[in-house]
Phi, psi and omega in degrees: 000095191239343182212150177241122175044037188085348189245144176318123188300321190319285193308352166270303185304321173326329184275331182280343157279345177292337181256323176287314163312298190289342190272338168275327174306337187269318186320301186301323170302318187288315168313316176288327193258338182231103188304327177290332180296306184313300182303318201292329196275347175045208187302356191277339171284319161299328169313295198289329174311313177286337161299312187288343183265327183291339182290331184290301177313303180323314179288292168326295162330308169296323183282307163329325193276322168312301171325304181281010185239356166256163164324143157285134175220140162330281178334307182290315172308326174274343149302321172290316173307314171302320175316312183303330173272004183272346178297314174306335168287321186296316171312304185306312187293327162313319181269309192299340197279312171306316200279316183285330174301306194299286188299348172274350172265332182277325183273142177312145187291317184236132171330142178097329196270022175075168149110358193270159173260191184263006172283340188272352175308147183292328186289337164317308187299322191266337163287340185271338168299308192283344180287297180317316175284332176297315173290324200275295178319323189287294172342306186287304179315313190279352184282319199293312190295327165319292196297315172304303175305323162303302184304317193295306200285343184256346176258340185286141189078359203245003193206162187252149192271336182243166164311130176241144180061033170264156181254135163100337172065172177219000000 
């Protein structure tokens, strides 16, 4: 999949990644830190994380196609290198989302209701919460860095700092 409606698919697919990775990160942190939020999200959390995960290699593959169809440029190469690093973060989001969802299913709805398992123990929740925060932050920062490098690669020397085509100037 290299073109969509005549446009390089990378420039369209990248929007899926830019929206879904931070959204998944936010949902993961909310579910990991507030079990009630996790129960409300239910299977939507790992499903969202799965779609985000799948969107990353689709987007990077489309980006590799686009890289072969533009002039050789250091900014493009830097963007491609950074883009290759997002998959582990997306995988981490998915794994943790599945863990948070699974442990939320096994825990009692309210404290003191019994039926709790070792998965709902406070130390496990703390570890999962800290890991979720770390992976979510890393994923969002990486998306920002990749997006910033992509914007620089696409727009450097591609626009004028002065207004063109206006009469009388300003």
